[in-house]
Coordinates of C-alpha atoms and ligand atoms in Angstrom, one line a residue:
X1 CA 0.0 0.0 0.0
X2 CA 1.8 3.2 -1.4
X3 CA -0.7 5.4 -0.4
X4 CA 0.2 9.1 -0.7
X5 CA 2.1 11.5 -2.5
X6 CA 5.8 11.1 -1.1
X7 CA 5.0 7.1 -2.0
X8 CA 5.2 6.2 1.8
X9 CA 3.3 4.1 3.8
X10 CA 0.4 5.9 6.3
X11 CA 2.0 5.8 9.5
X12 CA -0.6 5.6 12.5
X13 CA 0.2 6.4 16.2
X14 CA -2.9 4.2 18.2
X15 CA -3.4 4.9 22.0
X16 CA -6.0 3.5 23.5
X17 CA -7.8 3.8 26.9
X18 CA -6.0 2.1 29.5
X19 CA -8.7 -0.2 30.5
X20 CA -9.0 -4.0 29.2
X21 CA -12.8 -3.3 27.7
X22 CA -10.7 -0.8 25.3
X23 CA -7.4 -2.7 24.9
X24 CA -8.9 -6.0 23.3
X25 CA -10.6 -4.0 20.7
X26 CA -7.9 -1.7 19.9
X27 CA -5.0 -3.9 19.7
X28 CA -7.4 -5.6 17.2
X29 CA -8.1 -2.9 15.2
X30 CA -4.5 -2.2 15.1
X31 CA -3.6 -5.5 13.7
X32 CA -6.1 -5.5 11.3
X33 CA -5.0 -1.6 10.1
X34 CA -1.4 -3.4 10.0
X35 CA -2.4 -6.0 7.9
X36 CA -4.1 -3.6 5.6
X37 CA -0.6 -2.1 4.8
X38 CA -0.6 0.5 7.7
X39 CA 2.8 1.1 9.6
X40 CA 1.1 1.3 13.3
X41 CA 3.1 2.6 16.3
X42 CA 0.6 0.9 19.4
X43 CA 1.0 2.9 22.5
X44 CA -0.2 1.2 26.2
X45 CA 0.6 2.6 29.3
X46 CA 3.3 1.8 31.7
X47 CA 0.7 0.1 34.2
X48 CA -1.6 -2.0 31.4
X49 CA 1.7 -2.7 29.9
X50 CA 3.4 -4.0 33.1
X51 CA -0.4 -6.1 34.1
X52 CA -0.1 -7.8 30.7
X53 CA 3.5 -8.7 31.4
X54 CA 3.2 -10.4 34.6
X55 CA -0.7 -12.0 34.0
X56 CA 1.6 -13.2 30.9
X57 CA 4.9 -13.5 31.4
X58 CA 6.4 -14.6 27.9
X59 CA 5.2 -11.7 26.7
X60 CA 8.2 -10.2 27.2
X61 CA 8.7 -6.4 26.7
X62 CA 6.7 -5.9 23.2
X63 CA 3.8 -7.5 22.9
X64 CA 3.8 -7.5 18.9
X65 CA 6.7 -9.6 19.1
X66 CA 5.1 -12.6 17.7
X67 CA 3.1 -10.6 15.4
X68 CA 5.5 -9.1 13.5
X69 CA 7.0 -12.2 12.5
X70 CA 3.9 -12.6 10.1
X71 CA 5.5 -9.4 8.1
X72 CA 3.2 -6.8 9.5
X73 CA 5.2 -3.8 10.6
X74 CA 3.7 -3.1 14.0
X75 CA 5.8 -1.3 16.7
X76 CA 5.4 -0.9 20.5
X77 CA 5.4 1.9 22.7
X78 CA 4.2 2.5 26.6
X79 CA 3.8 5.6 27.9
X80 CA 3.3 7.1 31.6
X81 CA -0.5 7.7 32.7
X82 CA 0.3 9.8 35.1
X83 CA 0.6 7.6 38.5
X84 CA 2.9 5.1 39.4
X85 CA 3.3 2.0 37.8
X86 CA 1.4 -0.4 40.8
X87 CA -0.9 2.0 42.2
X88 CA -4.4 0.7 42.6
X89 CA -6.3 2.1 40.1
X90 CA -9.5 0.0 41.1
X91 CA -9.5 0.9 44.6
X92 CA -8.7 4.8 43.4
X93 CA -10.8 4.9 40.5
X94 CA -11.1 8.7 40.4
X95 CA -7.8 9.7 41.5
X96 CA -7.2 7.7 38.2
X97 CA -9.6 8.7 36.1
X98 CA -8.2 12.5 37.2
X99 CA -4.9 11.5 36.1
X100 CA -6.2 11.1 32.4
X101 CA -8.2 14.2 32.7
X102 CA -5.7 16.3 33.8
X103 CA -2.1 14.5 33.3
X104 CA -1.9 12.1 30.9
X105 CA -2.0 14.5 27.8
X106 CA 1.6 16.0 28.8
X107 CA 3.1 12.4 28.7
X108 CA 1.3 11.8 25.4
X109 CA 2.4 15.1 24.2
X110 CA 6.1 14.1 25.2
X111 CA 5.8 10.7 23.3
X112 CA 4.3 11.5 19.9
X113 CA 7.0 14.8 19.7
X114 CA 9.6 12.0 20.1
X115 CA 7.9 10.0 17.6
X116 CA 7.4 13.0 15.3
X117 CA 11.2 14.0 15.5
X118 CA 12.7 10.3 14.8
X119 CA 9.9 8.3 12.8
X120 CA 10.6 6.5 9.5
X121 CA 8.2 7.0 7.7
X122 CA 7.0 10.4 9.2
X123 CA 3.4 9.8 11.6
X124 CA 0.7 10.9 9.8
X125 CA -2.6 10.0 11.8
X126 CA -3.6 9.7 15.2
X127 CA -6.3 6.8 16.2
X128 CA -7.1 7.6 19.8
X129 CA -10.0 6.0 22.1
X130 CA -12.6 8.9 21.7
X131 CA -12.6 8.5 26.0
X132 CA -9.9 10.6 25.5
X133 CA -9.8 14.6 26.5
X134 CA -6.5 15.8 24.3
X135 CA -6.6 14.1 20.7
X136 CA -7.6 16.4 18.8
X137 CA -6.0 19.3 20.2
X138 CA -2.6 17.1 20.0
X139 CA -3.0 16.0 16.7
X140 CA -3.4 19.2 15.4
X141 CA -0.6 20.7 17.1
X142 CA 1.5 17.9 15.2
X143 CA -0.2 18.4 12.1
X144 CA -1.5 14.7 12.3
X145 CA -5.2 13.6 10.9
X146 CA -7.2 12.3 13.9
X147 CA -9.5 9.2 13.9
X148 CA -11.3 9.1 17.0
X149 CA -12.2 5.2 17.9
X150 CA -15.5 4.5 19.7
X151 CA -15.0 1.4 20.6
X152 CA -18.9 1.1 22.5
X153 CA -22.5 1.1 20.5
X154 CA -23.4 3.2 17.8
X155 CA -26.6 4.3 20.3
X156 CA -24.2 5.0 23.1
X157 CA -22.0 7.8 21.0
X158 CA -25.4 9.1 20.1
X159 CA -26.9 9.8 23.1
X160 CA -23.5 11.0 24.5
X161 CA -23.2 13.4 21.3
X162 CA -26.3 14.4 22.0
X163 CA -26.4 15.1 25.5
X164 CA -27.1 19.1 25.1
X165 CA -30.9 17.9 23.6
X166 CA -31.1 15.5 27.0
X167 CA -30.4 18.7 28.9
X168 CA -32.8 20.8 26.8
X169 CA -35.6 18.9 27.4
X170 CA -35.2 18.0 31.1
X171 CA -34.0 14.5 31.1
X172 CA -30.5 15.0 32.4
X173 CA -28.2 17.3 34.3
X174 CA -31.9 19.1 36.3
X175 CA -33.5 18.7 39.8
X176 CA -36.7 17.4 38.7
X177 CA -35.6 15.2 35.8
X178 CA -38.3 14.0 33.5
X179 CA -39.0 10.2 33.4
X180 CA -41.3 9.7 30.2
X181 CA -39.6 8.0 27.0
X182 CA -37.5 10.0 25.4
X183 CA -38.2 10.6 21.4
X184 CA -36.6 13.4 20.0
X185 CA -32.8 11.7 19.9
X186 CA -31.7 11.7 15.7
X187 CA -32.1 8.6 14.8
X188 CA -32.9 6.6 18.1
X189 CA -36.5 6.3 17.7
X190 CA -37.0 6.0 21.7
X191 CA -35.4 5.1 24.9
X192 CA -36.5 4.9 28.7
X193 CA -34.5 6.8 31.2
X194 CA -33.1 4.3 32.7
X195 CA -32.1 2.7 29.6
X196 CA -29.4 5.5 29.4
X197 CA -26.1 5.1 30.7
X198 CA -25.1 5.3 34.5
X199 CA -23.7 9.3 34.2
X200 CA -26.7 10.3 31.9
X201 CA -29.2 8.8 35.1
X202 CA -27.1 10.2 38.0
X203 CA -28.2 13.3 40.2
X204 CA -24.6 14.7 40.3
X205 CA -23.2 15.9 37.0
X206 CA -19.8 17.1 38.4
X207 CA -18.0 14.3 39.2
X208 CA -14.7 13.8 37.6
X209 CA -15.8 11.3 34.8
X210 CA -18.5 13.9 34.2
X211 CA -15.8 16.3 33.2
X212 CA -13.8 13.7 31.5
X213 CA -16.9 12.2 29.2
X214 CA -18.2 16.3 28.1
X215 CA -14.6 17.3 27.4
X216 CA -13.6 14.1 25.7
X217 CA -17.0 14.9 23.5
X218 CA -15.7 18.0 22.8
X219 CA -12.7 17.5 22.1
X220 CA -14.2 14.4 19.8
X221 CA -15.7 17.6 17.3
X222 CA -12.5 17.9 16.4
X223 CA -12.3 14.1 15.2
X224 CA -11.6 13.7 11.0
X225 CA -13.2 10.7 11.4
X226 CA -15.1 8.2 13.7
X227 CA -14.8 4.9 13.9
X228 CA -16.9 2.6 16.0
X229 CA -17.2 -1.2 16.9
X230 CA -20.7 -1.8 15.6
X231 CA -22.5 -3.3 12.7
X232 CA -24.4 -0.9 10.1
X233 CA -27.6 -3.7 10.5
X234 CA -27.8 -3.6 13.9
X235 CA -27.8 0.0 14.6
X236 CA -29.1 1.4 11.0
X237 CA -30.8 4.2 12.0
X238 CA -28.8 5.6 15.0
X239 CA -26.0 5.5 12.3
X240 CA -27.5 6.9 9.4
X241 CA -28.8 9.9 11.6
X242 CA -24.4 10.1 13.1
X243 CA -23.4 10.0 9.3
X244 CA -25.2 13.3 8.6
X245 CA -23.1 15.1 11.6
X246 CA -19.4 13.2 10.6
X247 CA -17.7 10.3 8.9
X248 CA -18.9 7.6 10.9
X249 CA -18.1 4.2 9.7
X250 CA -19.1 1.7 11.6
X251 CA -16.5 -1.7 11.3
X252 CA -17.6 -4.0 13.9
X253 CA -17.1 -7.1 15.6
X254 CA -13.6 -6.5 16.1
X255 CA -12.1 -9.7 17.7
X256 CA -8.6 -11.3 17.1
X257 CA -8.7 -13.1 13.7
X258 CA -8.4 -16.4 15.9
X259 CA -11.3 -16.0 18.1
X260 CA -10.4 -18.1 21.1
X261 CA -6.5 -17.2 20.7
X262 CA -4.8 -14.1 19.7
X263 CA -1.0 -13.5 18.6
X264 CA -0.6 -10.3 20.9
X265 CA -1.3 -11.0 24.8
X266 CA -3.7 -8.5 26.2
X267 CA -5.6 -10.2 29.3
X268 CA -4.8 -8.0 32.4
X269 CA -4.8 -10.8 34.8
X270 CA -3.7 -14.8 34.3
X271 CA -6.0 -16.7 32.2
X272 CA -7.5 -20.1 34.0
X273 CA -7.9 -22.9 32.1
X274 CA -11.7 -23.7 32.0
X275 CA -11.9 -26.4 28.6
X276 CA -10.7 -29.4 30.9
X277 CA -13.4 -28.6 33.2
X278 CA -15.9 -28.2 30.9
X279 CA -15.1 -31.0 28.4
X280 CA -16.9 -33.0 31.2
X281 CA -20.5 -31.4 31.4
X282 CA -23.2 -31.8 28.7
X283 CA -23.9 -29.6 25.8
X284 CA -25.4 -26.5 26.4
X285 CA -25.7 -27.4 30.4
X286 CA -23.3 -24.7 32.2
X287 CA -23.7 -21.3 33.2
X288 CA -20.8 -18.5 32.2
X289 CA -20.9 -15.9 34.7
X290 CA -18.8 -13.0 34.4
X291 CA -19.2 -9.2 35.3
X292 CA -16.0 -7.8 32.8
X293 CA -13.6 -6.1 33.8
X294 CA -14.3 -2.7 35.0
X295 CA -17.5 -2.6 37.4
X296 CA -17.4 -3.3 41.0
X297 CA -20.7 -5.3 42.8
X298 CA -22.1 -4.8 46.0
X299 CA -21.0 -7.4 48.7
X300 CA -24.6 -8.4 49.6
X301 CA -25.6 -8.8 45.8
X302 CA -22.4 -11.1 45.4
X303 CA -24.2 -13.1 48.2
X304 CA -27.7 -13.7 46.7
X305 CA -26.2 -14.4 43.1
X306 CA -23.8 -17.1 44.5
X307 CA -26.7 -18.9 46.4
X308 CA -29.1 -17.9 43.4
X309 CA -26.6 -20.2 41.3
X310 CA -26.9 -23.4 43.4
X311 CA -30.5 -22.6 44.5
X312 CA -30.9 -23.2 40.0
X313 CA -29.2 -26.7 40.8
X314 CA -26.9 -25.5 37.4
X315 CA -23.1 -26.1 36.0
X316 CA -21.2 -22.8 36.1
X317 CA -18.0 -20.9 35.2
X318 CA -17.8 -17.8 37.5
X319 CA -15.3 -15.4 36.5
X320 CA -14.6 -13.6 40.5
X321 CA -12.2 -10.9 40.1
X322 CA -10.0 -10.2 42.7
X323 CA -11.7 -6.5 42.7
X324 CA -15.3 -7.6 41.5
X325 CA -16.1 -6.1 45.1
X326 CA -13.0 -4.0 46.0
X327 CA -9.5 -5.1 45.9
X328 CA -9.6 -4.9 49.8
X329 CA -11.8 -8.1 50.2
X330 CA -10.2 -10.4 47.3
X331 CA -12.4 -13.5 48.6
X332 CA -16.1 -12.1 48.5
X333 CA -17.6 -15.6 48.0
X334 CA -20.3 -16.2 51.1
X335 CA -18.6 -18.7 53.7
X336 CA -19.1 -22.1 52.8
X337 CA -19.6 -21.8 49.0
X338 CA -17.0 -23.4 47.4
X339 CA -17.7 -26.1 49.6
X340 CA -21.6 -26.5 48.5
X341 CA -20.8 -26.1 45.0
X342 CA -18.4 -29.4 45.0
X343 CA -17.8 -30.2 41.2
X344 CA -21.0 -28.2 40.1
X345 CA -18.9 -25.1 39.8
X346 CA -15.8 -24.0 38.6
X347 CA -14.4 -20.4 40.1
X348 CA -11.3 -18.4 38.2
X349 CA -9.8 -15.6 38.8
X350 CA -9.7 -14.7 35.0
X351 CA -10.3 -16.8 32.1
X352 CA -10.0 -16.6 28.1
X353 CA -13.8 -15.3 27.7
X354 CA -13.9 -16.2 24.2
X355 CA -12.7 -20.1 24.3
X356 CA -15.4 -20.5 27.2
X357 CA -18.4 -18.8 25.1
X358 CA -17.5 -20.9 22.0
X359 CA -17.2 -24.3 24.4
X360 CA -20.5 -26.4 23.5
X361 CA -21.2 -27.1 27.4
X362 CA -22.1 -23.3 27.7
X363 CA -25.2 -23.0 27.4
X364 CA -26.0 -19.2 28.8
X365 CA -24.4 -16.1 30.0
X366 CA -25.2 -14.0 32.8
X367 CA -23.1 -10.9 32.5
X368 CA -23.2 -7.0 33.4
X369 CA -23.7 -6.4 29.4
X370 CA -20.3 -4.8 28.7
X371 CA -20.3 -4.5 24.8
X372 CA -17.2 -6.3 24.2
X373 CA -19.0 -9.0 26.4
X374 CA -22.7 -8.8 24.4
X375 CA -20.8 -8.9 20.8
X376 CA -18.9 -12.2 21.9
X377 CA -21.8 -13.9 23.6
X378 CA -24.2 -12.9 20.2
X379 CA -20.5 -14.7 18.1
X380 CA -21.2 -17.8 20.3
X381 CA -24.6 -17.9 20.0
X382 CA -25.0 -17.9 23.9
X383 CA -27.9 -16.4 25.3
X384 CA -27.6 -13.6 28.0
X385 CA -29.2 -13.1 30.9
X386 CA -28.5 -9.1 31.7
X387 CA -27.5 -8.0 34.7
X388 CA -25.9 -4.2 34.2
X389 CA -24.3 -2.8 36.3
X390 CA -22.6 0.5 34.9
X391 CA -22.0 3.1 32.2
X392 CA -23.1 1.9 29.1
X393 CA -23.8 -1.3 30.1
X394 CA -27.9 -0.2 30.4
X395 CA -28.3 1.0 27.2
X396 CA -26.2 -2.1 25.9
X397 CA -29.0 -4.7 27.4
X398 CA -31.3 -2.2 25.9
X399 CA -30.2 -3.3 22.9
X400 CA -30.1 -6.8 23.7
X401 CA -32.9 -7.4 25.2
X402 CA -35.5 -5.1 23.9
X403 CA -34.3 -4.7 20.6
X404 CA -32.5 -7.6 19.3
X405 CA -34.5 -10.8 22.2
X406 CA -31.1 -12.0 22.6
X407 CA -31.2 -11.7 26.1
X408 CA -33.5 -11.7 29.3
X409 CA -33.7 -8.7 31.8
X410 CA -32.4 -9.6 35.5
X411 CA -32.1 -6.4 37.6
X412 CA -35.4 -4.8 38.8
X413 CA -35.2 -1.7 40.8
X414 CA -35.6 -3.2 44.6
X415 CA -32.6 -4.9 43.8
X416 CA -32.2 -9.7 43.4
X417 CA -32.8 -11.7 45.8
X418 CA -31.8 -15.3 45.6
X419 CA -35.1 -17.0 44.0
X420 CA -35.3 -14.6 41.7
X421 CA -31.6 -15.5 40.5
X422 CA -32.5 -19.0 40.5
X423 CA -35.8 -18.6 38.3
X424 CA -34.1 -16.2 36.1
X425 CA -31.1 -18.4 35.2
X426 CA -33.4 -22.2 34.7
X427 CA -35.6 -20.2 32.4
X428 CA -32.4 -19.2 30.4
X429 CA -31.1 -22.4 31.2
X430 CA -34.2 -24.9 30.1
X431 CA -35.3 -23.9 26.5
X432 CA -35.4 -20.5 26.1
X433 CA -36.6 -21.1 22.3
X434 CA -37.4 -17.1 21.4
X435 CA -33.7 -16.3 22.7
X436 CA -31.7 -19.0 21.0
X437 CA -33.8 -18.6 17.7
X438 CA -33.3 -14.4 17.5
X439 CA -29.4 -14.7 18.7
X440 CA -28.7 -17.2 15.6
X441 CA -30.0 -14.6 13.3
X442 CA -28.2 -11.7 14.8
X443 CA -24.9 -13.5 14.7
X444 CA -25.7 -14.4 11.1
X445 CA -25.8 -10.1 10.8
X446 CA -22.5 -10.4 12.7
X447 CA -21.0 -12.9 10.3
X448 CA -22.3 -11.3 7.5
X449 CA -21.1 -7.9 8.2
X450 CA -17.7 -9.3 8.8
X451 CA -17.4 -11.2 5.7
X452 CA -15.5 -10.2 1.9
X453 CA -18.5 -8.5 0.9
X454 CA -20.1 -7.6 4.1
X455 CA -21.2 -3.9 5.4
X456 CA -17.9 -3.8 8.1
X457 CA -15.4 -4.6 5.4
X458 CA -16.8 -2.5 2.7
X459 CA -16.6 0.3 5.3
X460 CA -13.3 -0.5 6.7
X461 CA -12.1 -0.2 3.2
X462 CA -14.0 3.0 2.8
X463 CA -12.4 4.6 5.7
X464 CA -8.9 3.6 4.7
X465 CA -9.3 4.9 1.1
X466 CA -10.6 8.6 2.7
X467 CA -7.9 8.5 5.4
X468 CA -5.5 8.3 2.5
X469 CA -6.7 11.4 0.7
X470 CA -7.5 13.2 4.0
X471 CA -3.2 12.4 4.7
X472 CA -2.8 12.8 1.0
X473 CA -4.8 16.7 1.5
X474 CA -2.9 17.5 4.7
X475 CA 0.7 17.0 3.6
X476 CA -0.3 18.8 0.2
X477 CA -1.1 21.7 2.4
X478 CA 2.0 21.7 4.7
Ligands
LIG1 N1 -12.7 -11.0 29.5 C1 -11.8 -12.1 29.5 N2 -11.8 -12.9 30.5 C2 -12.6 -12.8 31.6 C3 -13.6 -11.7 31.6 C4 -13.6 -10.8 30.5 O1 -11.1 -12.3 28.5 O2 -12.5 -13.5 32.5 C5 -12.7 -10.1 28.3 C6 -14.0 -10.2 27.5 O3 -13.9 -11.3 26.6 C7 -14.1 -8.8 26.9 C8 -13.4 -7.9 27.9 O4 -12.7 -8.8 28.8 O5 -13.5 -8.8 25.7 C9 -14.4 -7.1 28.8 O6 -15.0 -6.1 28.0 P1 -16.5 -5.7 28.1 O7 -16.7 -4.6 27.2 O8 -17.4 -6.9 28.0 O9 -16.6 -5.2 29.6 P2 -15.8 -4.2 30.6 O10 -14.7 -5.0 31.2 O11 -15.3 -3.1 29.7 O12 -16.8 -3.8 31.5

């Protein structure tokens, strides 16, 4: 791919949050831009970078190590977020989520000048996690085109894009919020309240991810394009109506070509092996239970899932972080559970998500909806049972559960209670025929999208050939 005047090859510097939800998709992406003829300099932090190291330890100091022996030029950068390298960003989550507010821009700016000074060929875009607060201020300032990656639903950049119209008609960011449907968002034809996500519903709008999400959407006006990790047939309207304010190509699912495995390590903590295990249960007969990476659960609710789970008399995989609670109580599991569970269950710190979903003995999902999460579980044909608990996570079961049936709803508002877990997971468990029926056809969207001729590659393609020009345009003009 000679792709612009001086005959070079586009040479992309891609930083992405520093949280696992937004690594996984981006170091994809970056592959895939790599194997598309790109030159790509991948930038993680110090701390994801160090987390992947020791949850993996041959992976060494670059994680592209084994990648690059395919041909692909892919280089490897880390960069400092601010804090130090083992400081607990779980337990400190704003104090963290400050630092990229208010730091992290100056050690980004310090990294791409380097870059700028001594790379061969010369950097000529900037794809950043559109999260961030600085890209396009920094790109311009280094003459760079910026691509601005959404790496979350189509319907969740919307109603974040839109939040100004939220505000103007009294359903966010006011004392006495309004809690009708809400109608009048371009191209979402209409949403309940609480479907919106977690900082849209809350009282106080001044929190310090407050500030980050409206800057980083400001900021994200300055974007030359947007790309986002959805698929044109699931979200065709909500898209259409983005494509009228911006370039918005939508490119989705992004997973590793390999599914199950992947070249470059990116788990945060050690993957368990769960196949040997569940090699020896039935098709279709265990429970995956797994809350991502992010969002912390309340002690008491930990309690009623985990005697919901035997109360259903199922199998299950249960994925307990040591933070799932708070990195100050590592073993949240009620006394006596392991115990009563015997050989029913199997409990991991951390597992390779994907090789469980695609393991025939799994036979539903109860997960916290992230959207990494609700893309592999639609892959997998796995039903969900939904059970958000954060951010966009509301609006994603939204989306799986009222619009596409691929899921059934768990949380009601006075909170679960152990019965209720236990109905809830043996009617996902036994039959579930409207579930398993609409999930087959919205993977086949999924598959289709993906393939040669599919909406995601056709756009992909699209996006690559107007990124050239727009590089092509810039360097003409400089
Ligand atoms: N994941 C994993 N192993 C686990 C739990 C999660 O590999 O034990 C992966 C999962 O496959 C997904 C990502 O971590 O790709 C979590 O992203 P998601 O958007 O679902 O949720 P978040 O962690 O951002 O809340």
């Amino acid at each position: 791919m000679l792709a612009h005047g001086t005959g070079q090859k586009p040479h992309a510097i891609f930083i992405p949050y520093p949280l696992q939800g937004h690594v996984i998709p981006s170091v994809n992406l970056a592959l895939k831009l790599a194997s598309k003829g790109f030159i790509v300099t991948f930038v993680n932090t110090q701390s994801i970078h160090h987390k992947i190291s020791k949850a993996q330890p041959g992976s060494g100091g670059d994680i592209f190590a084994d990648a690059r022996k395919s041909g692909i030029d892919i280089r490897y950068e880390t960069v400092c977020d601010g804090l130090p390298i083992d400081f607990d960003r779980s337990l400190n989550h704003d104090q963290f989520m400050a630092s990229l507010l208010h730091v992290f821009s100056a050690h980004v700016e310090e990294l791409i000048r380097r870059i700028v000074q001594q790379a061969s060929p010369p950097l000529t875009c900037l794809i950043a996690d559109t999260f961030f607060v600085w890209p396009s201020i920094l790109a311009k300032k280094f003459g760079l085109v910026y691509v601005s990656f959404w790496t979350e639903a189509a319907l969740v950049y919307a109603l974040y894009y839109h939040v100004d119209l939220l505000r103007l008609n009294g359903h966010f960011g006011c004392i006495d919020k309004r809690e009708d449907t809400i109608d009048y968002i371009p191209g979402v034809s209409s949403l309940e309240p609480t479907d919106l996500m977690s900082y849209l519903q809350d009282t106080d709008t001044s929190t310090v991810v407050h500030q980050l999400i409206f800057k980083a959407f400001q900021d994200d006006k300055g974007a030359d394009f947007v790309i986002c990790n959805t698929i044109q047939e699931l979200e065709p309207e909500t898209i259409s109506a983005l494509q009228l304010e911006k370039p918005f190509f939508a490119i989705g699912p992004i997973f590793s070509s390999g599914f199950t495995k992947s070249m470059v390590a990116t788990s945060l903590w050690a993957e368990s092996d769960c196949a040997q295990w569940l090699d020896t249960k039935p098709h279709e007969s265990v429970l995956y239970v797994s809350f991502g990476s992010y969002a912390h659960i309340g002690k008491q609710e930990i309690e009623e899932i985990a005697h919901g789970i035997l109360l259903s008399g199922v199998y299950f995989v249960w994925v307990v972080r040591p933070d799932i609670v708070s990195s100050e109580d590592t073993d949240p599991l009620p006394e006596g559970f392991r115990e009563e569970m015997g050989n029913r269950g199997l409990i991991v710190p951390w597992c390779n998500q994907n090789s469980v979903l695609k393991h025939p003995a799994i036979g539903g999902f109860l997960t916290h909806c992230g959207w990494n999460s609700t893309l592999e579980s639609i892959w997998c044909e796995v039903p969900m049972l939904c059970f958000p608990l954060l951010t966009d996570q509301f609006t994603n079961r939204k989306l799986a559960v009222d619009d596409w049936r691929v899921g059934l709803n768990f949380k009601s508002k006075l909170g679960i209670n152990q019965k209720e877990v236990a109905d809830k997971i043996k009617t996902l468990m036994n039959g579930n025929a409207e579930c398993r029926k609409e999930i087959k056809n919205v993977k086949k969207a999924l598959e289709n999208a993906s393939g040669p001729d599919g909406s995601s590659e056709k756009n992909f393609d699209q996006f690559i050939k107007d990124l050239t020009l727009r590089i092509q345009k810039k360097e003409l003009s400089t």
